[in-house]
Amino acid sequence: MDNTDSELTIAIVINRLKRRFADCGIADPKGDARVLTGALLDLDLTAMVLQPDRPVNPDENDRIEMAAIRRCAGEPVHRILAMRSFFGLDLHLSDATLEPRPDTEILVEIALPIAQAVVGRSGRCSILDLGTGTGAICLALLAQISQASAVATDISEAALRTARANAERFGLSDRFQPVRSNWFEGVDGLYDVIVSNPPYIRSGEIADLEPEVRDFDPMVALDGGADGLDAYRAIAREADGHLEPEGRLILETGFDQHAAVIALFDDCGFICQSRVQDLGGNDRVLVFSRADSETV
Ligand SMILES: C[S@@+](CC[C@H](N)C(=O)[O-])C[C@H]1O[C@@H](n2cnc3c(N)ncnc32)[C@H](O)[C@@H]1O
């Protein structure tokens, strides 16, 4: 981009970026040009559309140029911005955290009424989020349900630092307790709702992932072992000791993993209450109760 251009405007910058991204083979050049420009100018989409002639000054243009270079080198837009919107929260990302995905919002949509029903019965709801990353799932739930509190675990101390900072930014830290833990190892007590989006990619399929995933999301957030089910096995083995009798365990899964995950939890005394697919018809979320629950 020519930084000596004295008449740079939002419309010109976006058009140039769009062409450049298309030349680099980026799948959605227009969308990426808009998201990057908007975020770096601190403008939402409407504000950008309403003021195409707003000048872009040289400092702003330099920032956009640096981001464009990274994007053309294959770095995902939200990694460049170190920020991703999830269920209405602008979450900070770090190298140690997965970029939260829209698919995971389905899990939050399923968990919300379940947690709200617990609040309706008892006035409060305790949530355990296993493998919290940015804190996406449990911060979204805490933001919606003021009577809920959460313990959020991760094996990565760096991820927990990011999650803790996100909780502070949203004023949720008094109800958010980060705990470093290998699944349940460092967890005490019983919870009304246990949520998790664990790593579930088969190790042998990691190499075939899109470079934007494989090269930028942390491996510990992706690799689910040889059959992709290691984390589910670990969670199924110990969930019984941490779920309230009428509690619910809500898990995200890979696109073809429902049957295998249901079988694993069945072996450990859990009944599948519902299975949810995403708009593409892929397996996405499972809800389990204890087999001895009275509300099965
Ligand atoms: C797929 S990411 C999900 C992150 C976040 N919950 C989300 O949905 O965006 C899986 C998370 O599990 C964490 N993790 C991996 N192995 C773990 C283990 N043994 N115990 C606890 N957390 C683990 C990773 O560090 C990562 O943050």
Coordinates of C-alpha atoms and ligand atoms in Angstrom, one line a residue:
M1 CA 0.0 0.0 0.0
D2 CA 1.3 3.5 -0.9
N3 CA 1.7 5.4 2.3
T4 CA 2.5 8.6 0.5
D5 CA -1.0 8.7 -0.9
S6 CA -2.5 11.9 0.6
E7 CA -6.1 11.0 -0.1
L8 CA -6.5 7.6 1.4
T9 CA -10.0 6.9 2.6
I10 CA -11.7 3.9 4.1
A11 CA -13.2 3.0 0.8
I12 CA -9.9 3.2 -1.0
V13 CA -8.1 1.2 1.7
I14 CA -10.7 -1.6 1.7
N15 CA -10.7 -1.9 -2.0
R16 CA -7.0 -2.1 -2.2
L17 CA -6.9 -4.7 0.5
K18 CA -9.6 -6.7 -1.1
R19 CA -7.7 -6.9 -4.4
R20 CA -4.5 -7.7 -2.6
F21 CA -6.1 -10.5 -0.5
A22 CA -7.8 -11.9 -3.6
D23 CA -4.4 -12.0 -5.3
C24 CA -3.0 -13.9 -2.3
G25 CA -5.7 -16.5 -2.6
I26 CA -7.5 -15.6 0.6
A27 CA -11.0 -17.2 0.7
D28 CA -13.0 -14.1 1.7
P29 CA -11.0 -11.1 0.6
K30 CA -13.8 -8.6 1.1
G31 CA -14.8 -9.8 4.5
D32 CA -11.2 -9.9 5.8
A33 CA -10.5 -6.5 4.4
R34 CA -13.4 -5.1 6.2
V35 CA -12.8 -6.8 9.5
L36 CA -9.1 -5.9 9.6
T37 CA -9.7 -2.3 8.6
G38 CA -12.7 -1.8 11.0
A39 CA -10.8 -3.3 13.9
L40 CA -7.7 -1.3 13.3
L41 CA -9.6 1.9 12.9
D42 CA -11.8 1.0 15.9
L43 CA -15.0 1.3 13.8
D44 CA -17.8 -1.2 13.5
L45 CA -19.2 -2.3 10.1
T46 CA -22.0 0.2 10.1
A47 CA -19.7 3.1 10.9
M48 CA -17.4 2.1 8.1
V49 CA -20.3 1.7 5.6
L50 CA -21.6 5.1 6.6
Q51 CA -18.3 7.0 6.2
P52 CA -16.5 5.6 3.1
D53 CA -14.8 8.9 2.6
R54 CA -13.3 9.1 6.1
P55 CA -9.6 9.8 5.7
V56 CA -7.1 7.2 6.8
N57 CA -4.0 8.9 8.2
P58 CA -0.5 7.6 7.7
D59 CA -0.2 6.0 11.2
E60 CA -3.5 4.1 10.6
N61 CA -2.4 3.1 7.2
D62 CA 0.9 1.8 8.6
R63 CA -1.0 -0.4 11.1
I64 CA -3.2 -1.7 8.3
E65 CA -0.2 -2.4 6.1
M66 CA 1.5 -4.4 8.8
A67 CA -1.7 -6.4 9.3
A68 CA -2.1 -6.9 5.5
I69 CA 1.4 -8.3 5.3
R70 CA 0.7 -10.8 8.1
R71 CA -2.7 -11.8 6.5
C72 CA -1.1 -12.4 3.1
A73 CA 1.5 -14.6 4.9
G74 CA -1.4 -16.8 6.0
E75 CA -2.1 -15.6 9.5
P76 CA -5.8 -15.6 10.4
V77 CA -7.5 -12.3 10.8
H78 CA -8.4 -12.8 14.4
R79 CA -4.9 -13.9 15.3
I80 CA -3.6 -10.7 13.8
L81 CA -6.1 -8.7 15.9
A82 CA -5.5 -10.9 19.0
M83 CA -9.2 -10.6 19.5
R84 CA -12.4 -12.6 18.6
S85 CA -16.0 -11.9 19.3
F86 CA -17.8 -14.8 20.9
F87 CA -21.4 -14.7 22.1
G88 CA -21.2 -10.9 22.3
L89 CA -17.9 -10.8 24.1
D90 CA -14.7 -9.4 22.5
L91 CA -12.3 -12.0 23.8
H92 CA -8.5 -11.4 23.8
L93 CA -6.5 -14.3 22.3
S94 CA -2.9 -15.3 23.0
D95 CA -0.5 -17.8 21.5
A96 CA -1.6 -20.3 24.2
T97 CA -5.4 -20.1 23.4
L98 CA -7.5 -21.6 20.7
E99 CA -9.4 -19.0 18.6
P100 CA -13.0 -19.6 19.8
R101 CA -15.2 -20.7 16.9
P102 CA -18.8 -19.8 16.1
D103 CA -19.7 -23.6 16.3
T104 CA -18.9 -23.4 20.0
E105 CA -21.6 -20.8 20.5
I106 CA -24.0 -23.7 19.9
L107 CA -22.7 -25.3 23.1
V108 CA -23.4 -22.0 25.0
E109 CA -26.9 -21.8 23.5
I110 CA -27.6 -25.4 24.8
A111 CA -26.0 -24.7 28.2
L112 CA -27.8 -21.4 28.9
P113 CA -31.3 -22.7 29.5
I114 CA -29.9 -25.7 31.5
A115 CA -28.0 -23.4 33.8
Q116 CA -30.9 -20.9 34.0
A117 CA -33.1 -23.8 35.1
V118 CA -30.7 -24.7 37.9
V119 CA -30.8 -21.0 39.0
G120 CA -34.6 -21.2 38.9
R121 CA -34.6 -24.2 41.2
S122 CA -31.8 -23.2 43.6
G123 CA -31.0 -19.5 43.1
R124 CA -27.5 -20.3 41.9
C125 CA -25.5 -22.4 39.5
S126 CA -22.0 -23.8 39.7
I127 CA -20.2 -24.3 36.4
L128 CA -17.0 -26.2 35.6
D129 CA -15.4 -25.5 32.3
L130 CA -12.7 -28.1 31.4
G131 CA -10.1 -26.7 29.0
T132 CA -11.2 -23.1 29.1
G133 CA -8.7 -21.5 26.7
T134 CA -9.8 -17.8 26.4
G135 CA -12.6 -18.6 28.9
A136 CA -15.0 -18.3 26.0
I137 CA -17.7 -20.8 27.1
C138 CA -17.9 -20.0 30.8
L139 CA -17.4 -16.3 30.4
A140 CA -20.3 -16.3 27.9
L141 CA -22.4 -18.2 30.5
L142 CA -21.4 -15.9 33.4
A143 CA -22.1 -12.8 31.4
Q144 CA -25.7 -14.0 30.8
I145 CA -26.4 -15.5 34.2
S146 CA -25.5 -13.3 37.2
Q147 CA -26.3 -16.0 39.7
A148 CA -23.7 -18.4 38.2
S149 CA -20.1 -18.9 39.2
A150 CA -17.5 -20.9 37.4
V151 CA -14.3 -22.8 37.9
A152 CA -12.3 -22.8 34.7
T153 CA -9.5 -25.3 34.2
D154 CA -6.8 -25.6 31.6
I155 CA -3.5 -27.5 31.4
S156 CA -1.9 -24.4 30.1
E157 CA -0.9 -21.7 32.6
A158 CA -0.6 -19.2 29.8
A159 CA -4.1 -19.9 28.6
L160 CA -5.4 -19.4 32.1
R161 CA -3.6 -16.0 32.2
T162 CA -5.5 -15.0 29.1
A163 CA -8.8 -16.3 30.5
R164 CA -8.3 -14.5 33.8
A165 CA -7.5 -11.2 31.9
N166 CA -10.7 -11.7 29.8
A167 CA -12.7 -12.2 33.0
E168 CA -11.3 -9.0 34.5
R169 CA -12.1 -7.0 31.3
F170 CA -15.7 -8.1 31.5
G171 CA -16.0 -7.5 35.2
L172 CA -16.6 -11.2 35.8
S173 CA -13.5 -12.2 37.8
D174 CA -15.3 -12.3 41.2
R175 CA -17.3 -15.3 39.8
F176 CA -14.5 -16.8 37.7
Q177 CA -11.9 -19.1 39.3
P178 CA -9.1 -20.2 37.0
V179 CA -7.4 -23.5 38.1
R180 CA -4.5 -25.2 36.4
S181 CA -5.5 -28.8 36.0
N182 CA -5.1 -31.9 33.9
W183 CA -8.8 -32.4 33.3
F184 CA -10.2 -33.2 36.8
E185 CA -6.9 -33.7 38.7
G186 CA -6.9 -30.3 40.4
V187 CA -10.7 -29.9 40.7
D188 CA -12.7 -30.3 44.0
G189 CA -16.4 -30.4 44.6
L190 CA -19.6 -31.1 42.6
Y191 CA -20.9 -28.9 39.8
D192 CA -24.4 -28.3 38.4
V193 CA -23.1 -27.9 34.9
I194 CA -19.9 -29.2 33.5
V195 CA -19.0 -27.9 30.0
S196 CA -16.1 -28.7 27.8
N197 CA -14.8 -28.2 24.2
P198 CA -11.8 -30.5 24.5
P199 CA -9.2 -31.2 21.8
Y200 CA -10.8 -33.8 19.5
I201 CA -8.8 -33.9 16.2
R202 CA -7.3 -37.3 15.5
S203 CA -3.5 -37.0 15.7
G204 CA -3.1 -38.4 12.2
E205 CA -5.4 -35.7 10.7
I206 CA -3.6 -32.7 12.2
A207 CA -1.3 -32.5 9.2
D208 CA -4.3 -32.2 6.9
L209 CA -5.9 -29.3 8.8
E210 CA -6.2 -25.9 7.1
P211 CA -2.8 -24.1 7.7
E212 CA -4.8 -21.3 9.4
V213 CA -5.8 -23.8 12.1
R214 CA -2.7 -26.1 12.1
D215 CA -0.1 -23.4 12.2
F216 CA -1.8 -20.9 14.6
D217 CA -4.0 -22.7 17.1
P218 CA -2.0 -24.4 19.9
M219 CA -1.4 -28.1 19.3
V220 CA -2.5 -28.9 22.9
A221 CA -5.9 -27.4 22.0
L222 CA -6.3 -29.5 18.9
D223 CA -4.7 -33.0 19.3
G224 CA -7.2 -35.5 20.7
G225 CA -4.9 -38.5 20.4
A226 CA -4.9 -41.4 17.9
D227 CA -8.7 -41.7 17.6
G228 CA -9.5 -38.1 18.8
L229 CA -11.2 -39.4 21.9
D230 CA -8.4 -39.2 24.6
A231 CA -9.9 -36.2 26.4
Y232 CA -13.5 -37.7 26.4
R233 CA -12.1 -40.9 27.9
A234 CA -10.3 -38.9 30.6
I235 CA -13.4 -36.8 31.3
A236 CA -15.8 -39.8 31.3
R237 CA -13.7 -41.7 33.8
E238 CA -13.9 -39.0 36.5
A239 CA -17.0 -36.9 35.7
D240 CA -19.1 -39.0 38.1
G241 CA -17.2 -37.6 41.1
H242 CA -17.8 -34.0 40.1
L243 CA -21.3 -33.7 38.8
E244 CA -24.2 -33.0 41.1
P245 CA -26.9 -35.8 41.1
E246 CA -29.2 -33.8 38.8
G247 CA -26.3 -32.0 37.0
R248 CA -25.6 -31.9 33.3
L249 CA -22.4 -32.5 31.4
I250 CA -22.3 -30.6 28.0
L251 CA -19.6 -31.4 25.5
E252 CA -18.6 -30.2 22.1
T253 CA -17.5 -33.0 19.8
G254 CA -15.9 -33.5 16.3
F255 CA -18.2 -33.8 13.3
D256 CA -18.4 -37.6 13.4
Q257 CA -17.9 -38.4 17.1
H258 CA -21.3 -38.6 18.7
A259 CA -21.7 -42.3 18.6
A260 CA -18.2 -43.0 20.0
V261 CA -18.5 -40.4 22.7
I262 CA -22.0 -41.6 23.8
A263 CA -20.6 -45.1 24.1
L264 CA -17.7 -43.9 26.2
F265 CA -20.0 -42.0 28.6
D266 CA -22.5 -44.9 28.7
D267 CA -19.7 -47.2 29.9
C268 CA -19.1 -44.7 32.8
G269 CA -22.7 -44.4 34.0
F270 CA -24.0 -41.5 31.9
I271 CA -27.1 -41.2 29.7
C272 CA -27.2 -39.0 26.6
Q273 CA -30.0 -36.5 27.1
S274 CA -29.7 -34.8 23.7
R275 CA -27.4 -34.7 20.7
V276 CA -27.2 -31.5 18.6
Q277 CA -25.9 -31.0 15.1
D278 CA -24.7 -27.8 13.6
L279 CA -26.3 -26.1 10.6
G280 CA -24.1 -28.2 8.3
G281 CA -25.5 -31.4 9.8
N282 CA -22.3 -32.3 11.7
D283 CA -22.2 -33.7 15.1
R284 CA -21.5 -30.8 17.5
V285 CA -22.9 -31.0 21.1
L286 CA -23.9 -33.8 23.5
V287 CA -25.7 -33.4 26.8
F288 CA -25.3 -36.1 29.4
S289 CA -26.9 -36.7 32.8
R290 CA -25.9 -39.3 35.4
A291 CA -27.8 -42.6 34.7
D292 CA -29.1 -42.4 38.3
S293 CA -30.5 -38.9 37.9
E294 CA -34.1 -38.5 38.8
T295 CA -34.7 -36.2 35.9
V296 CA -33.4 -38.6 33.2
Ligands
LIG1 C1 -10.4 -27.0 21.8 S1 -9.7 -26.0 23.0 C2 -11.1 -25.2 23.7 C3 -10.8 -23.8 24.3 C4 -12.1 -23.1 24.7 N1 -12.9 -23.8 25.7 C5 -13.0 -22.8 23.5 O1 -14.0 -23.5 23.3 O2 -12.6 -21.9 22.7 C6 -9.2 -27.2 24.2 C7 -8.6 -26.6 25.5 O3 -8.3 -27.7 26.3 C8 -7.0 -27.5 27.0 N2 -6.4 -28.8 27.3 C9 -5.8 -29.6 26.6 N3 -5.4 -30.7 27.3 C10 -5.9 -30.5 28.6 C11 -5.8 -31.3 29.8 N4 -5.2 -32.5 29.8 N5 -6.4 -30.7 30.8 C12 -7.0 -29.5 30.8 N6 -7.1 -28.8 29.7 C13 -6.6 -29.3 28.6 C14 -6.2 -26.7 25.9 O4 -5.1 -26.0 26.5 C15 -7.3 -25.8 25.3 O5 -7.4 -24.6 25.9

